[in-house]
Coordinates of C-alpha atoms in Angstrom, one line a residue:
Chain Y
M131 CA -26.1 -28.6 92.7
K132 CA -29.0 -26.9 94.4
L133 CA -29.1 -23.8 96.6
I134 CA -31.5 -24.3 99.5
T135 CA -32.8 -21.0 101.0
A136 CA -34.8 -20.9 104.2
V137 CA -36.3 -17.7 105.6
V138 CA -37.4 -18.7 109.1
K139 CA -38.0 -17.5 112.7
P140 CA -34.7 -16.4 114.3
H141 CA -35.1 -18.5 117.4
R142 CA -35.1 -21.7 115.3
L143 CA -31.6 -21.1 114.1
D144 CA -29.9 -23.4 116.6
E145 CA -32.2 -26.3 115.9
I146 CA -31.8 -25.9 112.2
K147 CA -28.0 -25.7 112.5
E148 CA -27.9 -28.9 114.6
A149 CA -30.2 -30.7 112.2
L150 CA -28.0 -29.6 109.2
Q151 CA -24.8 -30.8 111.0
A152 CA -26.4 -34.1 111.8
F153 CA -27.2 -34.5 108.2
G154 CA -23.6 -33.9 107.2
V155 CA -23.8 -30.4 105.8
Q156 CA -20.3 -28.7 106.0
G157 CA -21.2 -25.1 105.8
L158 CA -23.9 -22.6 105.7
T159 CA -24.6 -18.8 105.4
V160 CA -26.9 -17.0 107.8
T161 CA -28.2 -13.5 107.2
E162 CA -30.5 -11.3 109.2
A163 CA -33.6 -10.6 107.2
S164 CA -37.0 -9.0 107.6
G165 CA -40.3 -9.5 105.8
Y166 CA -43.8 -10.8 106.1
G167 CA -46.1 -13.5 104.9
R168 CA -49.8 -13.9 105.2
Q169 CA -49.8 -12.7 108.9
R170 CA -48.7 -9.2 107.9
G171 CA -46.6 -8.3 110.9
H172 CA -48.1 -6.8 114.0
T173 CA -49.5 -3.7 115.6
E174 CA -47.7 -1.6 118.3
V175 CA -49.4 1.1 120.4
Y176 CA -47.7 4.3 121.7
R177 CA -50.0 6.6 123.7
G178 CA -52.9 5.4 121.7
A179 CA -51.2 5.9 118.3
E180 CA -51.2 2.6 116.5
Y181 CA -48.3 1.6 114.2
T182 CA -48.5 -1.3 111.9
V183 CA -45.1 -3.0 111.8
D184 CA -45.2 -5.0 108.5
L185 CA -41.7 -6.3 108.4
V186 CA -40.9 -8.7 111.2
P187 CA -37.4 -10.1 111.9
K188 CA -36.4 -13.3 110.2
I189 CA -33.2 -15.1 109.4
R190 CA -32.2 -16.3 106.0
I191 CA -30.2 -19.6 105.8
E192 CA -28.5 -20.6 102.6
V193 CA -26.9 -24.0 102.0
L194 CA -25.4 -25.5 98.8
V195 CA -26.0 -29.2 98.4
E196 CA -25.8 -31.9 95.7
D197 CA -28.9 -32.5 93.7
E198 CA -29.7 -35.9 95.2
D199 CA -29.6 -34.5 98.7
A200 CA -31.8 -31.5 98.1
E201 CA -35.3 -32.9 98.8
T202 CA -34.2 -34.6 101.9
L203 CA -32.4 -31.6 103.2
I204 CA -35.5 -29.4 102.6
D205 CA -37.5 -31.8 104.8
V206 CA -34.8 -31.6 107.5
V207 CA -34.9 -27.8 107.5
V208 CA -38.7 -27.7 107.5
K209 CA -38.9 -30.2 110.4
A210 CA -36.3 -28.2 112.4
A211 CA -37.9 -24.8 111.7
R212 CA -41.5 -25.7 112.3
T213 CA -43.3 -24.4 115.4
G214 CA -46.8 -24.8 114.0
K215 CA -47.6 -21.2 114.5
I216 CA -48.1 -18.5 111.9
G217 CA -45.0 -16.9 110.6
D218 CA -42.8 -20.1 110.5
G219 CA -41.4 -19.0 107.1
K220 CA -40.5 -20.6 103.8
V221 CA -37.9 -23.0 102.3
W222 CA -37.1 -23.2 98.6
S223 CA -34.4 -24.5 96.3
V224 CA -33.0 -23.3 93.0
P225 CA -30.5 -24.9 90.6
V226 CA -26.9 -23.7 90.8
E227 CA -24.7 -23.7 87.7
T228 CA -21.4 -23.8 89.5
A229 CA -19.6 -23.3 92.8
V230 CA -15.9 -22.7 93.4
R231 CA -13.9 -23.0 96.7
V232 CA -12.0 -19.8 96.7
R233 CA -8.9 -21.1 98.6
T234 CA -8.2 -24.1 96.3
G235 CA -10.1 -23.3 93.1
E236 CA -12.0 -26.7 93.4
R237 CA -15.2 -26.6 91.4
G238 CA -18.6 -28.3 91.5
P239 CA -19.4 -30.9 94.2
D240 CA -15.8 -30.9 95.3
A241 CA -16.2 -27.3 96.3
L242 CA -19.0 -28.1 98.8
Chain D
M190 CA -45.3 28.6 147.4
A191 CA -46.5 28.4 151.0
P192 CA -47.5 31.6 152.8
A193 CA -45.4 32.8 155.8
I194 CA -45.7 30.5 158.8
T195 CA -47.3 32.7 161.4
T196 CA -46.8 30.4 164.3
L197 CA -43.1 30.5 163.7
A198 CA -43.1 34.3 163.0
A199 CA -44.6 34.8 166.5
D200 CA -41.2 33.9 168.0
A201 CA -38.6 35.5 165.7
P202 CA -37.6 32.6 163.4
A203 CA -34.1 31.4 163.7
L204 CA -32.1 29.6 161.1
S205 CA -32.8 25.9 161.2
A206 CA -30.0 23.6 160.3
A207 CA -32.4 20.7 159.7
N208 CA -34.7 22.7 157.4
T209 CA -31.8 24.2 155.6
G210 CA -30.2 20.8 155.0
F211 CA -33.6 19.4 154.0
M212 CA -34.1 22.2 151.5
L213 CA -30.6 21.9 150.0
I214 CA -31.3 18.2 149.4
C215 CA -34.7 19.1 147.9
S216 CA -33.1 21.7 145.6
A217 CA -30.6 19.0 144.4
L218 CA -33.5 16.6 143.8
V219 CA -35.4 19.2 141.7
M220 CA -32.2 19.9 139.7
L221 CA -32.1 16.2 138.8
M222 CA -35.6 16.5 137.3
T223 CA -34.3 18.5 134.3
P224 CA -31.8 15.9 133.0
A225 CA -34.5 13.3 134.0
L226 CA -36.9 15.1 131.7
A227 CA -34.3 15.2 129.0
F228 CA -34.1 11.4 129.0
F229 CA -37.9 11.1 129.3
Y230 CA -38.3 13.2 126.2
G231 CA -35.1 11.9 124.6
G232 CA -36.3 8.3 124.5
M233 CA -39.6 9.3 122.9
V234 CA -38.2 10.9 119.8
R235 CA -36.7 9.1 116.8
V236 CA -33.0 8.2 116.7
K237 CA -32.1 11.1 114.5
S238 CA -33.2 13.8 117.0
T239 CA -32.2 12.2 120.4
L240 CA -29.4 14.6 121.1
N241 CA -31.3 17.7 120.2
M242 CA -34.1 16.7 122.6
L243 CA -31.6 16.1 125.4
M244 CA -29.9 19.5 124.7
M245 CA -33.2 21.4 124.6
S246 CA -33.6 20.6 128.3
F247 CA -29.9 20.7 129.2
I248 CA -29.4 24.2 127.8
S249 CA -32.0 25.5 130.3
L250 CA -29.7 24.6 133.1
G251 CA -27.2 27.0 131.6
I252 CA -29.3 29.9 130.4
V253 CA -31.9 30.1 133.2
T254 CA -29.3 29.8 136.0
I255 CA -27.4 32.9 134.8
L256 CA -30.6 34.9 134.2
W257 CA -31.9 33.9 137.6
V258 CA -28.8 35.3 139.4
L259 CA -28.7 38.4 137.2
F260 CA -32.3 39.5 137.5
G261 CA -34.8 36.5 137.6
F262 CA -34.9 36.1 141.4
S263 CA -35.5 39.8 141.8
L264 CA -38.3 39.9 139.2
A265 CA -40.1 36.8 140.7
F266 CA -39.5 37.3 144.4
G267 CA -38.4 40.9 144.9
T268 CA -40.6 43.6 146.5
D269 CA -44.0 43.7 144.7
S270 CA -44.9 46.4 142.3
G271 CA -48.6 46.6 141.3
S272 CA -49.2 42.9 142.1
I273 CA -47.7 42.1 138.7
I274 CA -43.9 42.0 139.1
G275 CA -41.2 42.1 141.8
W276 CA -37.9 44.0 142.1
S277 CA -35.3 44.2 144.8
S278 CA -31.9 45.6 144.0
D279 CA -30.4 43.4 146.8
Y280 CA -31.3 40.4 144.7
V281 CA -29.7 41.5 141.5
G282 CA -26.7 39.3 141.1
L283 CA -27.7 37.9 144.5
S284 CA -25.3 40.6 145.7
G285 CA -27.0 42.1 148.7
I286 CA -28.0 39.0 150.6
G287 CA -26.4 38.0 153.9
I288 CA -25.5 34.4 154.2
T289 CA -27.6 33.9 157.3
E290 CA -30.4 36.2 156.2
L291 CA -33.6 34.3 156.4
W292 CA -36.3 34.1 153.8
D293 CA -39.6 35.9 154.6
G294 CA -40.4 34.5 158.0
Y295 CA -39.1 31.0 157.3
T296 CA -36.2 29.2 158.9
I297 CA -34.0 28.9 155.8
P298 CA -31.6 31.3 154.3
V299 CA -32.6 33.5 151.3
Y300 CA -29.8 31.8 149.3
V301 CA -31.5 28.4 149.9
F302 CA -34.9 29.7 148.8
A303 CA -33.3 31.3 145.8
V304 CA -31.6 28.1 144.7
F305 CA -34.7 26.0 145.3
Q306 CA -36.8 28.3 143.2
L307 CA -34.1 28.4 140.5
M308 CA -34.5 24.7 139.9
F309 CA -38.3 25.4 139.2
A310 CA -37.4 28.2 136.8
I311 CA -35.0 25.8 135.0
I312 CA -37.4 22.9 134.4
T313 CA -40.4 24.9 133.3
P314 CA -39.0 26.1 129.9
A315 CA -37.4 22.6 129.5
L316 CA -40.9 21.1 129.8
I317 CA -42.0 23.1 126.7
S318 CA -39.4 21.6 124.5
G319 CA -41.2 18.2 124.2
A320 CA -43.9 19.8 122.0
L321 CA -41.3 21.2 119.6
A322 CA -39.3 18.0 119.0
D323 CA -37.4 17.5 115.8
R324 CA -37.9 20.8 114.2
V325 CA -36.6 23.9 116.0
K326 CA -33.3 25.7 115.4
F327 CA -31.2 25.4 118.6
T328 CA -30.3 29.1 118.5
A329 CA -34.0 30.0 118.2
W330 CA -34.8 27.8 121.1
A331 CA -32.0 29.4 123.3
L332 CA -33.4 32.8 122.4
F333 CA -36.9 31.7 123.2
I334 CA -35.9 30.4 126.6
T335 CA -34.2 33.6 127.4
L336 CA -37.2 35.8 126.5
W337 CA -39.8 33.4 127.8
V338 CA -38.5 33.0 131.3
T339 CA -38.0 36.8 131.5
L340 CA -41.4 37.8 130.2
V341 CA -43.5 34.8 131.2
Y342 CA -42.0 32.6 133.9
F343 CA -40.6 35.3 136.2
P344 CA -43.8 37.4 136.2
V345 CA -46.1 34.4 136.6
A346 CA -44.0 33.0 139.5
H347 CA -44.5 36.4 141.1
W348 CA -48.3 36.3 140.6
V349 CA -48.6 32.9 142.1
W350 CA -46.0 32.8 144.8
G351 CA -44.6 36.3 145.4
T352 CA -45.8 38.2 148.4
G353 CA -48.1 40.8 146.8
G354 CA -48.6 38.8 143.6
W355 CA -52.3 39.1 142.5
L356 CA -53.1 35.4 142.4
F357 CA -51.2 34.8 145.7
E358 CA -53.2 37.6 147.4
M359 CA -56.5 36.4 146.0
G360 CA -55.9 33.0 147.7
V361 CA -55.2 30.8 144.7
I362 CA -53.5 27.6 146.0
D363 CA -50.6 26.4 143.9
F364 CA -48.6 24.4 146.4
A365 CA -45.7 23.4 144.2
G366 CA -46.3 24.7 140.7
G367 CA -49.5 23.4 139.0
T368 CA -50.2 26.8 137.5
A369 CA -46.7 28.5 137.6
V370 CA -44.9 25.4 136.2
H371 CA -47.2 23.0 134.4
I372 CA -50.1 25.1 133.0
N373 CA -47.5 27.7 132.2
A374 CA -45.3 25.3 130.2
G375 CA -48.3 23.4 128.7
A376 CA -50.0 26.6 127.5
A377 CA -46.6 28.0 126.2
A378 CA -46.1 24.7 124.3
L379 CA -49.5 25.0 122.6
G380 CA -48.8 28.7 121.8
V381 CA -45.5 27.9 120.1
I382 CA -46.7 24.9 118.1
L383 CA -49.7 26.8 116.7
V384 CA -47.1 29.2 115.3
I385 CA -44.4 26.9 114.0
G386 CA -46.6 24.1 112.7
K387 CA -46.3 20.3 112.4
R388 CA -43.4 18.0 112.0
V389 CA -42.8 16.9 108.4
G390 CA -44.7 13.7 108.0
F391 CA -47.0 14.2 111.0
K392 CA -49.8 11.6 110.9
K393 CA -48.2 10.0 107.9
D394 CA -44.7 8.7 108.9
P395 CA -44.2 6.4 111.8
M396 CA -42.7 8.4 114.7
R397 CA -42.2 5.7 117.2
P398 CA -40.2 6.4 120.4
H399 CA -36.6 5.1 119.7
S400 CA -35.9 4.0 123.3
L401 CA -38.6 3.2 125.8
P402 CA -36.0 2.1 128.4
L403 CA -34.7 5.7 128.3
V404 CA -38.3 7.0 128.8
M405 CA -38.8 4.7 131.8
L406 CA -35.4 5.8 133.3
G407 CA -36.3 9.4 132.8
A408 CA -39.8 8.9 134.3
G409 CA -38.4 7.1 137.3
L410 CA -35.8 9.8 137.9
L411 CA -38.6 12.5 137.5
W412 CA -40.7 10.7 140.1
F413 CA -37.7 10.6 142.5
G414 CA -36.8 14.2 141.9
W415 CA -40.4 15.2 142.3
F416 CA -40.3 14.5 146.0
G417 CA -37.9 17.4 146.3
F418 CA -40.2 19.5 144.1
N419 CA -43.3 18.8 146.2
A420 CA -42.2 18.0 149.7
G421 CA -39.7 20.9 149.6
S422 CA -42.3 23.4 148.7
W423 CA -43.3 24.0 152.4
L424 CA -39.7 25.3 152.8
G425 CA -39.1 23.1 155.8
N426 CA -40.8 20.4 157.7
D427 CA -41.4 21.7 161.3
D428 CA -45.1 20.8 161.2
G429 CA -45.2 17.8 159.0
V430 CA -46.8 19.4 155.9
G431 CA -43.8 18.5 153.8
A432 CA -44.2 14.8 154.9
V433 CA -48.0 14.8 154.0
M434 CA -47.0 16.2 150.6
F435 CA -44.4 13.4 150.2
V436 CA -47.1 10.8 150.9
N437 CA -49.6 12.5 148.6
T438 CA -47.0 12.7 145.8
Q439 CA -46.4 8.9 146.0
V440 CA -50.0 7.8 146.1
A441 CA -51.3 10.2 143.5
T442 CA -48.6 9.1 141.1
A443 CA -49.3 5.4 141.7
A444 CA -53.1 6.0 141.2
A445 CA -52.5 7.9 138.0
M446 CA -50.2 5.2 136.5
L447 CA -52.8 2.5 137.3
A448 CA -55.6 4.6 135.8
W449 CA -53.7 5.3 132.6
L450 CA -52.8 1.6 132.2
A451 CA -56.4 0.5 132.9
Y452 CA -57.6 2.9 130.2
E453 CA -55.0 1.7 127.8
K454 CA -55.9 -2.0 128.4
I455 CA -59.6 -1.4 127.8
R456 CA -59.1 1.0 124.9
H457 CA -56.1 -0.5 123.1
G458 CA -55.6 -4.0 124.5
S459 CA -52.2 -3.7 126.1
F460 CA -50.5 -2.3 129.2
T461 CA -47.6 -0.3 127.7
T462 CA -44.4 1.0 129.3
L463 CA -45.0 4.4 127.7
G464 CA -48.4 4.4 129.3
A465 CA -47.0 3.6 132.7
A466 CA -44.4 6.3 132.4
S467 CA -46.9 8.9 131.1
G468 CA -49.5 8.0 133.7
A469 CA -46.9 8.5 136.5
V470 CA -45.9 11.9 135.1
A471 CA -49.6 12.9 134.8
G472 CA -50.1 12.0 138.4
L473 CA -47.1 14.0 139.5
V474 CA -48.3 17.0 137.6
A475 CA -51.8 16.9 139.0
I476 CA -50.7 16.4 142.7
T477 CA -48.2 19.3 142.4
P478 CA -50.7 22.1 143.0
S479 CA -53.2 20.1 145.1
G480 CA -51.1 17.8 147.3
G481 CA -50.5 20.3 150.0
S482 CA -54.2 20.7 150.7
C483 CA -55.7 17.3 150.3
S484 CA -55.7 14.0 152.2
P485 CA -54.0 10.8 150.9
L486 CA -57.4 9.5 149.8
G487 CA -58.0 12.7 148.0
A488 CA -54.6 12.3 146.4
I489 CA -55.6 8.9 145.1
A490 CA -58.8 10.4 143.5
I491 CA -56.8 13.3 142.0
G492 CA -54.2 11.0 140.6
A493 CA -56.7 8.6 139.1
I494 CA -58.8 11.4 137.5
A495 CA -55.6 12.9 136.1
G496 CA -54.3 9.6 134.8
L497 CA -57.5 8.9 133.0
A498 CA -58.0 12.4 131.7
C499 CA -54.5 12.8 130.4
A500 CA -54.6 9.3 128.7
M501 CA -57.7 10.5 126.8
A502 CA -56.3 14.0 126.1
V503 CA -53.1 12.8 124.3
G504 CA -55.3 11.6 121.4
L505 CA -56.7 15.1 120.8
K506 CA -53.7 16.2 118.8
Y507 CA -54.7 13.7 116.1
K508 CA -58.3 14.9 116.2
F509 CA -57.5 18.6 116.0
G510 CA -54.4 18.3 113.9
Y511 CA -51.9 20.3 116.1
D512 CA -48.5 18.5 116.5
D513 CA -47.7 18.4 120.1
S514 CA -44.8 16.0 119.5
L515 CA -44.5 14.5 123.0
D516 CA -47.8 15.5 124.5
V517 CA -46.8 18.5 126.6
V518 CA -50.3 19.8 126.3
G519 CA -52.0 16.5 126.9
V520 CA -49.9 15.7 130.0
H521 CA -48.7 19.0 131.6
L522 CA -51.5 21.4 130.6
V523 CA -54.3 19.0 131.1
G524 CA -52.8 17.5 134.2
G525 CA -52.0 20.9 135.6
V526 CA -55.5 22.2 135.0
I527 CA -57.1 19.2 136.6
G528 CA -54.8 19.3 139.7
S529 CA -55.3 23.0 140.1
L530 CA -59.1 22.8 139.8
L531 CA -59.4 19.8 142.1
V532 CA -58.0 21.8 145.0
G533 CA -61.4 23.5 144.9
L534 CA -63.0 20.1 145.5
F535 CA -60.5 18.2 147.7
A536 CA -58.9 20.8 150.0
T537 CA -59.5 19.6 153.5
G538 CA -58.7 22.9 155.3
G539 CA -56.4 21.0 157.6
V540 CA -53.0 20.8 155.9
Q541 CA -51.2 23.7 154.2
S542 CA -54.2 26.0 153.9
K543 CA -57.4 26.7 155.9
A544 CA -59.3 26.9 152.7
K545 CA -61.9 24.1 152.3
G546 CA -63.0 22.6 149.0
L547 CA -66.5 21.7 147.9
F548 CA -66.3 18.1 149.3
Y549 CA -65.2 19.4 152.7
G550 CA -68.0 21.9 153.2
G551 CA -66.2 24.8 151.7
G552 CA -68.7 25.6 148.9
L553 CA -67.6 26.8 145.5
E554 CA -65.4 29.7 146.6
Q555 CA -62.0 28.0 146.4
L556 CA -63.0 26.3 143.1
G557 CA -63.8 29.8 141.7
K558 CA -60.4 31.1 142.8
Q559 CA -58.6 28.2 141.3
A560 CA -60.4 28.7 138.0
V561 CA -59.3 32.3 137.9
G562 CA -55.7 31.2 138.5
V563 CA -55.9 28.5 135.8
F564 CA -57.4 30.8 133.2
A565 CA -55.2 33.7 133.9
V566 CA -51.9 31.8 133.6
L567 CA -53.2 29.7 130.7
A568 CA -54.3 32.7 128.7
Y569 CA -51.2 34.9 129.4
S570 CA -48.7 32.1 128.7
L571 CA -50.5 30.9 125.6
I572 CA -50.7 34.4 124.0
A573 CA -47.3 35.7 125.2
S574 CA -45.5 32.5 124.0
A575 CA -47.3 32.6 120.6
V576 CA -46.2 36.2 120.1
L577 CA -42.6 35.4 121.1
A578 CA -42.5 32.5 118.8
L579 CA -44.0 34.6 116.0
I580 CA -41.4 37.4 116.5
I581 CA -38.5 34.9 116.5
D582 CA -40.0 33.1 113.5
K583 CA -40.3 36.3 111.5
T584 CA -36.8 37.5 112.3
M585 CA -34.3 34.6 112.6
G586 CA -36.6 31.8 111.7
M587 CA -37.8 29.2 114.3
R588 CA -37.5 26.0 112.2
V589 CA -34.7 24.1 110.5
S590 CA -35.2 23.5 106.8
E591 CA -37.4 20.6 105.7
D592 CA -34.4 18.8 104.3
D593 CA -32.5 19.1 107.6
E594 CA -35.6 18.0 109.5
V595 CA -35.9 14.9 107.4
S596 CA -32.3 14.0 107.5
G597 CA -32.1 14.6 111.3
I598 CA -31.7 17.6 113.5
D599 CA -28.9 16.1 115.6
Q600 CA -26.4 16.3 112.7
V601 CA -27.4 19.7 111.5
E602 CA -27.7 21.5 114.8
H603 CA -25.1 19.7 117.0
A604 CA -22.7 18.0 114.5
E605 CA -23.2 14.8 116.4
T606 CA -25.3 11.7 116.3
A607 CA -26.5 9.8 119.4
Y608 CA -25.6 6.3 118.4
D609 CA -22.8 4.7 116.3
F610 CA -24.3 1.7 114.6
S611 CA -21.2 1.1 112.4
G612 CA -19.6 -1.3 115.0
A613 CA -22.7 -3.5 114.9
G614 CA -21.9 -5.1 111.6
G615 CA -22.8 -2.2 109.3
G616 CA -19.1 -1.1 109.1
I617 CA -18.9 -0.4 105.4
T618 CA -21.8 2.2 105.2
G619 CA -21.0 3.6 108.6
R620 CA -17.3 4.2 108.1
T621 CA -16.2 7.7 108.9
T622 CA -13.1 9.7 108.0
A623 CA -11.5 11.5 110.9
T624 CA -9.8 14.8 110.5
A625 CA -8.6 15.8 113.9
T626 CA -7.9 19.5 113.9
T627 CA -6.8 19.7 117.5
V628 CA -4.4 16.8 117.6
P629 CA -0.8 17.8 116.7
S630 CA 0.6 16.0 113.6
E631 CA 3.8 14.0 113.9
N632 CA 5.8 16.9 112.5
T633 CA 4.7 19.3 115.1
K634 CA 7.0 19.8 118.1
V635 CA 5.1 19.6 121.3
D636 CA 6.7 21.1 124.4
A637 CA 6.2 18.7 127.3

């Protein structure tokens, strides 16, 4: 199994959700996040005093998938999240040892 | 305040229902300016000191009202003594005033004049509070207001507006409070912050305004209330001066807002909401002393000059290192000085006063008088306020502890916080345990 994590622009959430559903993903976890990449946030001005706001709002989407689906799913997420502008975010995957459905106790791919 | 209307005095003035009604409405409008100021300031501070900022204005409504009735009105507008201070025992407790007794040759009752002037006395110390955001003990502030209005505001109001007051007799024009209100408050703010020092983290920590919508709401309500402040200062509208003042208030404010925004766009690249709100207030401040003597075109010039100058002045605190938290010096002192001095240039001689400014063939005489008024009030208020702050600081202490300042003055001084974020998904960390001491327990019998 793989855990796909995407940290992306908040307004792309709906597109990504729809793309994941179309792909057949059953569930996902969404968290509000903040951070920065190469663009380093933005500057705000209050009566001439400039404040650099490093951490910009992002959302973090996490999905568990079977190994063979991981690469395709990454492409699906990237396609749905892309605006072409700076700050579009990152998507990565990591191996997962096990997963358990709490309600039934099912393990591994059955728990997805 | 305007001098006695001689044309009306020729025939014995009678109580005017129209002027009285107009002035009661104006008084209510000026009252609204203090809570408006509270929101203007309250939005500009960080979340943790919102309530304290609101309360520093609000408490003035309580303290100054009582002092005004007890002795303030008498000190400011009682019979002159040595051109410095007034006193009339009839005014003590407002006890010896007949309900139809008219104010000094005008067509409104003394009670109406007293209540209109009360609202000015309330907002002036509240203006000072913006410079002291985040760091002053509430009890120290309450004591400061009490001493300050007694020793600074009441005498200065007498100098500027009281019959026999030395600046009034000299011919200094302060139509609605450029010197008595704005320079007075701005200089006091500077005096106090030089004594109490900077906020913890000044120039290091970000101190962004927590709610610009509140700032805009406050500025909008200030603008609205200011029509009472300015147009009411002729104490009636028999001859249209109040209406001219209304027009001048509107156009100067508009010009100042546009000037501030233009400066910001060129200097910093954006038109900001805080700039629009601040520019509007700068224009209102500057037209306050001058609007009764200039034309609408003059008002546009005065507003634009003030908007530009105040936008530039608010940066000075970073340069000189004094922490005027919400720019009371940059907006009220600078705006008040500009508006008061520009009377000497833009007075047409055809509105409230016969005095003509430099641009209308009056030479430099009026400018000189205005400069004396500006300097006298600035110097007295600055020094007296610094001394008062020093005395309070050495006795009861003016500031909260550094720990309390960092953790937030709202909780320490008021046992409240402005916002509850626990309902917005942060329930675990925001959970509170309630111990209601006033609610009877189940075992207590309550008589219905």
